[in-house]
């Protein structure tokens, strides 16, 4: 084999290894959802999105969802690629709603809501191994997902638990008891989202949910690593 062919083969092998690493399934059990960060670029302005997320992972964040409703597809793709490189496979990285960008950027998966493309379409785009989460607010939505998409989904995002300014026009808050009812009924791992911060995280961790998802509790913090550590302390205290 020529040196040029050897070089080409080396590059191809490195690309395949890199691609496989970026989509490696770290852990699809509920423990992967213990501390789930949903990004907000505006809230992250002080340190920047990349530094905020990386510091939060250093503090114990176990899962990251890239969410930016203001960015266009090209901007979101660039953010996804930069964030993926910075995270370097330490935790799963998924994107909110934009399943085609998750596929293009070779992310670990996507999270979709009730009003987005169907679960079946999302799974077809992402392939069989990627993470796919679905937002749930009612028992009827949960039952429908159980009946029609159980083998296509990996987890449910349950919420909003409390009222939140992060997502305008959100559904009626579940409250702790409503959240626990959904979590107990779920056949898949669950992560609670909506208005969760340091002062109420322990109550949420005391439910049957596998984890909590936060936005401002980390993104708006001057010390994302410490914010993540403090939230995980609430998990420890809830046991």
mmCIF file of C-alpha atoms in Angstrom:
data_model
loop_
_atom_site.group_PDB
_atom_site.id
_atom_site.type_symbol
_atom_site.label_atom_id
_atom_site.label_comp_id
_atom_site.label_asym_id
_atom_site.label_seq_id
_atom_site.Cartn_x
_atom_site.Cartn_y
_atom_site.Cartn_z
ATOM 1 C CA UNK A 1 0.000 0.000 0.000
ATOM 2 C CA UNK A 2 1.327 3.478 -0.870
ATOM 3 C CA UNK A 3 2.065 6.119 1.757
ATOM 4 C CA UNK A 4 -0.792 8.213 0.378
ATOM 5 C CA UNK A 5 -3.155 5.267 0.727
ATOM 6 C CA UNK A 6 -1.881 4.667 4.246
ATOM 7 C CA UNK A 7 -2.506 8.281 5.158
ATOM 8 C CA UNK A 8 -5.992 8.161 3.671
ATOM 9 C CA UNK A 9 -6.774 4.951 5.547
ATOM 10 C CA UNK A 10 -5.506 6.506 8.795
ATOM 11 C CA UNK A 11 -7.708 9.557 8.306
ATOM 12 C CA UNK A 12 -10.749 7.375 7.563
ATOM 13 C CA UNK A 13 -10.097 5.286 10.666
ATOM 14 C CA UNK A 14 -9.692 8.367 12.826
ATOM 15 C CA UNK A 15 -12.934 9.812 11.450
ATOM 16 C CA UNK A 16 -14.806 6.578 12.146
ATOM 17 C CA UNK A 17 -13.387 6.417 15.667
ATOM 18 C CA UNK A 18 -14.268 10.059 16.321
ATOM 19 C CA UNK A 19 -17.773 9.607 14.966
ATOM 20 C CA UNK A 20 -18.381 6.482 17.016
ATOM 21 C CA UNK A 21 -17.052 8.193 20.149
ATOM 22 C CA UNK A 22 -19.292 11.216 19.712
ATOM 23 C CA UNK A 23 -22.380 9.051 19.543
ATOM 24 C CA UNK A 24 -21.340 6.546 22.175
ATOM 25 C CA UNK A 25 -24.190 5.556 24.444
ATOM 26 C CA UNK A 26 -22.845 6.533 27.849
ATOM 27 C CA UNK A 27 -25.724 5.257 29.960
ATOM 28 C CA UNK A 28 -29.357 5.038 28.970
ATOM 29 C CA UNK A 29 -30.557 4.285 32.467
ATOM 30 C CA UNK A 30 -32.190 6.900 34.657
ATOM 31 C CA UNK A 31 -28.889 7.775 36.320
ATOM 32 C CA UNK A 32 -27.847 9.655 33.175
ATOM 33 C CA UNK A 33 -30.690 12.097 33.855
ATOM 34 C CA UNK A 34 -29.682 12.925 37.433
ATOM 35 C CA UNK A 35 -28.721 16.532 36.662
ATOM 36 C CA UNK A 36 -29.892 17.602 33.216
ATOM 37 C CA UNK A 37 -28.867 21.042 31.948
ATOM 38 C CA UNK A 38 -31.000 22.885 29.379
ATOM 39 C CA UNK A 39 -29.035 25.770 27.929
ATOM 40 C CA UNK A 40 -30.051 29.399 27.575
ATOM 41 C CA UNK A 41 -27.539 31.469 25.607
ATOM 42 C CA UNK A 42 -28.770 34.799 26.993
ATOM 43 C CA UNK A 43 -28.449 33.656 30.597
ATOM 44 C CA UNK A 44 -24.977 32.315 29.823
ATOM 45 C CA UNK A 45 -23.713 35.641 28.512
ATOM 46 C CA UNK A 46 -21.346 36.401 31.387
ATOM 47 C CA UNK A 47 -19.159 33.331 30.877
ATOM 48 C CA UNK A 48 -20.394 32.309 27.449
ATOM 49 C CA UNK A 49 -22.307 29.173 26.497
ATOM 50 C CA UNK A 50 -19.321 26.878 26.094
ATOM 51 C CA UNK A 51 -17.572 27.805 29.344
ATOM 52 C CA UNK A 52 -20.833 27.711 31.314
ATOM 53 C CA UNK A 53 -21.668 24.214 30.099
ATOM 54 C CA UNK A 54 -18.144 22.860 30.584
ATOM 55 C CA UNK A 55 -17.935 24.229 34.119
ATOM 56 C CA UNK A 56 -21.359 22.776 34.888
ATOM 57 C CA UNK A 57 -20.194 19.359 33.689
ATOM 58 C CA UNK A 58 -17.136 19.715 35.926
ATOM 59 C CA UNK A 59 -19.610 20.283 38.759
ATOM 60 C CA UNK A 60 -21.542 17.103 38.019
ATOM 61 C CA UNK A 61 -24.077 17.797 35.258
ATOM 62 C CA UNK A 62 -24.871 14.438 33.665
ATOM 63 C CA UNK A 63 -26.775 15.444 30.517
ATOM 64 C CA UNK A 64 -26.957 18.561 28.300
ATOM 65 C CA UNK A 65 -29.734 19.775 26.028
ATOM 66 C CA UNK A 66 -28.896 22.599 23.627
ATOM 67 C CA UNK A 67 -31.934 24.865 23.443
ATOM 68 C CA UNK A 68 -32.079 28.222 21.647
ATOM 69 C CA UNK A 69 -35.384 29.385 20.219
ATOM 70 C CA UNK A 70 -33.896 32.625 18.863
ATOM 71 C CA UNK A 71 -31.097 31.106 16.762
ATOM 72 C CA UNK A 72 -31.641 30.175 13.122
ATOM 73 C CA UNK A 73 -30.681 26.727 11.881
ATOM 74 C CA UNK A 74 -27.191 27.723 10.746
ATOM 75 C CA UNK A 75 -26.408 29.411 14.062
ATOM 76 C CA UNK A 76 -27.773 26.433 15.957
ATOM 77 C CA UNK A 77 -25.694 24.039 13.885
ATOM 78 C CA UNK A 78 -22.530 26.035 14.602
ATOM 79 C CA UNK A 79 -23.339 26.117 18.335
ATOM 80 C CA UNK A 80 -24.020 22.388 18.303
ATOM 81 C CA UNK A 81 -20.688 21.607 16.649
ATOM 82 C CA UNK A 82 -18.726 23.868 18.999
ATOM 83 C CA UNK A 83 -20.456 22.530 22.090
ATOM 84 C CA UNK A 84 -20.006 18.933 20.997
ATOM 85 C CA UNK A 85 -16.271 19.497 20.517
ATOM 86 C CA UNK A 86 -15.962 21.189 23.913
ATOM 87 C CA UNK A 87 -17.906 18.487 25.773
ATOM 88 C CA UNK A 88 -15.839 15.788 24.062
ATOM 89 C CA UNK A 89 -18.232 12.970 24.869
ATOM 90 C CA UNK A 90 -18.164 13.436 28.648
ATOM 91 C CA UNK A 91 -21.982 13.495 28.863
ATOM 92 C CA UNK A 92 -24.763 13.046 26.301
ATOM 93 C CA UNK A 93 -25.513 16.150 24.215
ATOM 94 C CA UNK A 94 -28.950 16.434 22.630
ATOM 95 C CA UNK A 95 -30.768 19.281 20.919
ATOM 96 C CA UNK A 96 -34.231 20.679 21.522
ATOM 97 C CA UNK A 97 -36.708 20.126 18.686
ATOM 98 C CA UNK A 98 -34.290 20.429 15.727
ATOM 99 C CA UNK A 99 -33.856 16.750 14.999
ATOM 100 C CA UNK A 100 -32.291 17.346 11.578
ATOM 101 C CA UNK A 101 -29.557 19.448 13.184
ATOM 102 C CA UNK A 102 -28.882 16.726 15.743
ATOM 103 C CA UNK A 103 -28.321 14.351 12.837
ATOM 104 C CA UNK A 104 -26.217 16.812 10.802
ATOM 105 C CA UNK A 105 -23.997 17.726 13.762
ATOM 106 C CA UNK A 106 -23.723 14.082 14.859
ATOM 107 C CA UNK A 107 -25.050 14.813 18.338
ATOM 108 C CA UNK A 108 -26.169 12.138 20.778
ATOM 109 C CA UNK A 109 -29.862 12.749 20.089
ATOM 110 C CA UNK A 110 -32.777 15.125 20.495
ATOM 111 C CA UNK A 111 -35.636 16.084 22.772
ATOM 112 C CA UNK A 112 -39.031 16.853 21.254
ATOM 113 C CA UNK A 113 -42.288 18.301 22.538
ATOM 114 C CA UNK A 114 -45.906 17.436 21.901
ATOM 115 C CA UNK A 115 -46.163 20.001 19.098
ATOM 116 C CA UNK A 116 -43.003 19.045 17.221
ATOM 117 C CA UNK A 117 -42.503 16.399 14.572
ATOM 118 C CA UNK A 118 -43.759 12.941 15.464
ATOM 119 C CA UNK A 119 -41.800 10.479 17.556
ATOM 120 C CA UNK A 120 -41.676 8.086 14.603
ATOM 121 C CA UNK A 121 -40.272 10.751 12.257
ATOM 122 C CA UNK A 122 -37.712 11.812 14.849
ATOM 123 C CA UNK A 123 -36.535 8.253 15.402
ATOM 124 C CA UNK A 124 -36.272 7.643 11.651
ATOM 125 C CA UNK A 125 -34.036 10.697 11.279
ATOM 126 C CA UNK A 126 -31.873 9.988 14.320
ATOM 127 C CA UNK A 127 -31.424 6.264 13.816
ATOM 128 C CA UNK A 128 -31.887 3.479 16.368
ATOM 129 C CA UNK A 129 -29.145 4.291 18.879
ATOM 130 C CA UNK A 130 -29.532 8.031 19.497
ATOM 131 C CA UNK A 131 -31.187 9.474 22.587
ATOM 132 C CA UNK A 132 -34.780 10.593 22.066
ATOM 133 C CA UNK A 133 -36.806 12.254 24.807
ATOM 134 C CA UNK A 134 -40.414 13.449 24.781
ATOM 135 C CA UNK A 135 -42.108 16.134 26.876
ATOM 136 C CA UNK A 136 -45.115 14.948 28.876
ATOM 137 C CA UNK A 137 -47.631 17.018 30.847
ATOM 138 C CA UNK A 138 -50.613 14.718 31.349
ATOM 139 C CA UNK A 139 -51.402 11.087 32.046
ATOM 140 C CA UNK A 140 -53.174 10.837 28.682
ATOM 141 C CA UNK A 141 -50.034 11.980 26.869
ATOM 142 C CA UNK A 142 -48.022 9.457 28.840
ATOM 143 C CA UNK A 143 -50.450 6.652 28.030
ATOM 144 C CA UNK A 144 -50.392 7.548 24.327
ATOM 145 C CA UNK A 145 -46.596 7.422 24.341
ATOM 146 C CA UNK A 146 -46.687 4.054 26.123
ATOM 147 C CA UNK A 147 -49.188 2.659 23.639
ATOM 148 C CA UNK A 148 -47.588 3.923 20.429
ATOM 149 C CA UNK A 149 -43.935 4.882 20.941
ATOM 150 C CA UNK A 150 -42.506 3.016 23.903
ATOM 151 C CA UNK A 151 -39.829 1.243 21.852
ATOM 152 C CA UNK A 152 -38.840 4.476 20.083
ATOM 153 C CA UNK A 153 -38.217 6.640 23.156
ATOM 154 C CA UNK A 154 -35.537 6.656 25.848
ATOM 155 C CA UNK A 155 -36.980 8.984 28.481
ATOM 156 C CA UNK A 156 -39.770 11.419 29.307
ATOM 157 C CA UNK A 157 -39.397 15.033 30.366
ATOM 158 C CA UNK A 158 -42.172 15.688 32.891
ATOM 159 C CA UNK A 159 -43.355 19.221 33.472
ATOM 160 C CA UNK A 160 -43.568 21.991 34.043
ATOM 161 C CA UNK A 161 -43.377 21.158 37.725
ATOM 162 C CA UNK A 162 -43.654 24.809 38.764
ATOM 163 C CA UNK A 163 -44.464 27.991 36.875
ATOM 164 C CA UNK A 164 -41.416 29.302 35.014
ATOM 165 C CA UNK A 165 -40.473 32.351 32.977
ATOM 166 C CA UNK A 166 -38.010 30.321 30.925
ATOM 167 C CA UNK A 167 -40.761 28.933 28.706
ATOM 168 C CA UNK A 168 -43.667 31.351 28.073
ATOM 169 C CA UNK A 169 -47.184 29.954 27.593
ATOM 170 C CA UNK A 170 -46.276 26.672 29.226
ATOM 171 C CA UNK A 171 -48.856 24.102 30.251
ATOM 172 C CA UNK A 172 -50.414 24.107 33.686
ATOM 173 C CA UNK A 173 -47.797 23.273 36.345
ATOM 174 C CA UNK A 174 -47.970 19.736 37.682
ATOM 175 C CA UNK A 175 -46.972 20.436 41.304
ATOM 176 C CA UNK A 176 -44.918 17.906 43.242
ATOM 177 C CA UNK A 177 -47.809 15.471 43.676
ATOM 178 C CA UNK A 178 -48.788 15.609 40.009
ATOM 179 C CA UNK A 179 -45.178 15.077 39.000
ATOM 180 C CA UNK A 180 -44.837 12.074 41.280
ATOM 181 C CA UNK A 181 -48.004 10.517 39.869
ATOM 182 C CA UNK A 182 -46.625 10.774 36.338
ATOM 183 C CA UNK A 183 -43.204 9.510 37.345
ATOM 184 C CA UNK A 184 -44.684 6.472 39.072
ATOM 185 C CA UNK A 185 -46.811 5.684 36.032
ATOM 186 C CA UNK A 186 -43.946 5.995 33.552
ATOM 187 C CA UNK A 187 -42.419 2.924 31.968
ATOM 188 C CA UNK A 188 -39.294 4.863 30.984
ATOM 189 C CA UNK A 189 -36.781 6.979 32.920
ATOM 190 C CA UNK A 190 -38.040 10.474 33.714
ATOM 191 C CA UNK A 191 -36.579 13.910 34.275
ATOM 192 C CA UNK A 192 -38.545 16.730 35.888
ATOM 193 C CA UNK A 193 -38.413 20.224 34.412
ATOM 194 C CA UNK A 194 -39.918 23.646 34.997
ATOM 195 C CA UNK A 195 -39.134 26.165 37.716
ATOM 196 C CA UNK A 196 -36.653 23.916 39.512
ATOM 197 C CA UNK A 197 -33.885 25.637 41.460
ATOM 198 C CA UNK A 198 -31.749 25.095 44.538
ATOM 199 C CA UNK A 199 -34.519 25.861 47.027
ATOM 200 C CA UNK A 200 -36.960 23.262 45.683
ATOM 201 C CA UNK A 201 -34.631 20.696 44.085
ATOM 202 C CA UNK A 202 -34.672 18.381 47.095
ATOM 203 C CA UNK A 203 -38.481 18.078 46.985
ATOM 204 C CA UNK A 204 -38.295 17.129 43.318
ATOM 205 C CA UNK A 205 -35.509 14.624 43.940
ATOM 206 C CA UNK A 206 -37.723 13.026 46.593
ATOM 207 C CA UNK A 207 -40.273 12.031 43.940
ATOM 208 C CA UNK A 208 -39.996 8.982 41.699
ATOM 209 C CA UNK A 209 -38.286 11.030 38.952
ATOM 210 C CA UNK A 210 -34.790 9.935 38.003
ATOM 211 C CA UNK A 211 -33.483 13.468 37.789
ATOM 212 C CA UNK A 212 -34.082 17.174 37.471
ATOM 213 C CA UNK A 213 -33.646 19.504 34.494
ATOM 214 C CA UNK A 214 -32.626 23.087 35.177
ATOM 215 C CA UNK A 215 -32.019 26.213 33.121
ATOM 216 C CA UNK A 216 -31.540 29.391 35.151
ATOM 217 C CA UNK A 217 -30.301 27.545 38.259
ATOM 218 C CA UNK A 218 -27.051 26.946 36.372
ATOM 219 C CA UNK A 219 -27.072 29.193 33.284
ATOM 220 C CA UNK A 220 -27.701 32.361 35.297
ATOM 221 C CA UNK A 221 -25.082 31.513 37.893
ATOM 222 C CA UNK A 222 -21.694 33.237 38.077
ATOM 223 C CA UNK A 223 -20.284 29.899 39.228
ATOM 224 C CA UNK A 224 -21.847 27.099 37.142
ATOM 225 C CA UNK A 225 -19.611 24.425 38.652
ATOM 226 C CA UNK A 226 -20.608 25.342 42.190
ATOM 227 C CA UNK A 227 -24.262 25.647 41.166
ATOM 228 C CA UNK A 228 -24.181 22.103 39.796
ATOM 229 C CA UNK A 229 -22.443 20.786 42.905
ATOM 230 C CA UNK A 230 -25.026 22.417 45.154
ATOM 231 C CA UNK A 231 -27.903 20.925 43.163
ATOM 232 C CA UNK A 232 -26.369 17.454 43.379
ATOM 233 C CA UNK A 233 -26.015 17.928 47.114
ATOM 234 C CA UNK A 234 -29.798 18.182 47.195
ATOM 235 C CA UNK A 235 -29.975 14.791 45.486
ATOM 236 C CA UNK A 236 -27.742 13.336 48.181
ATOM 237 C CA UNK A 237 -29.848 14.900 50.954
ATOM 238 C CA UNK A 238 -33.063 13.586 49.383
ATOM 239 C CA UNK A 239 -31.970 9.963 49.671
#
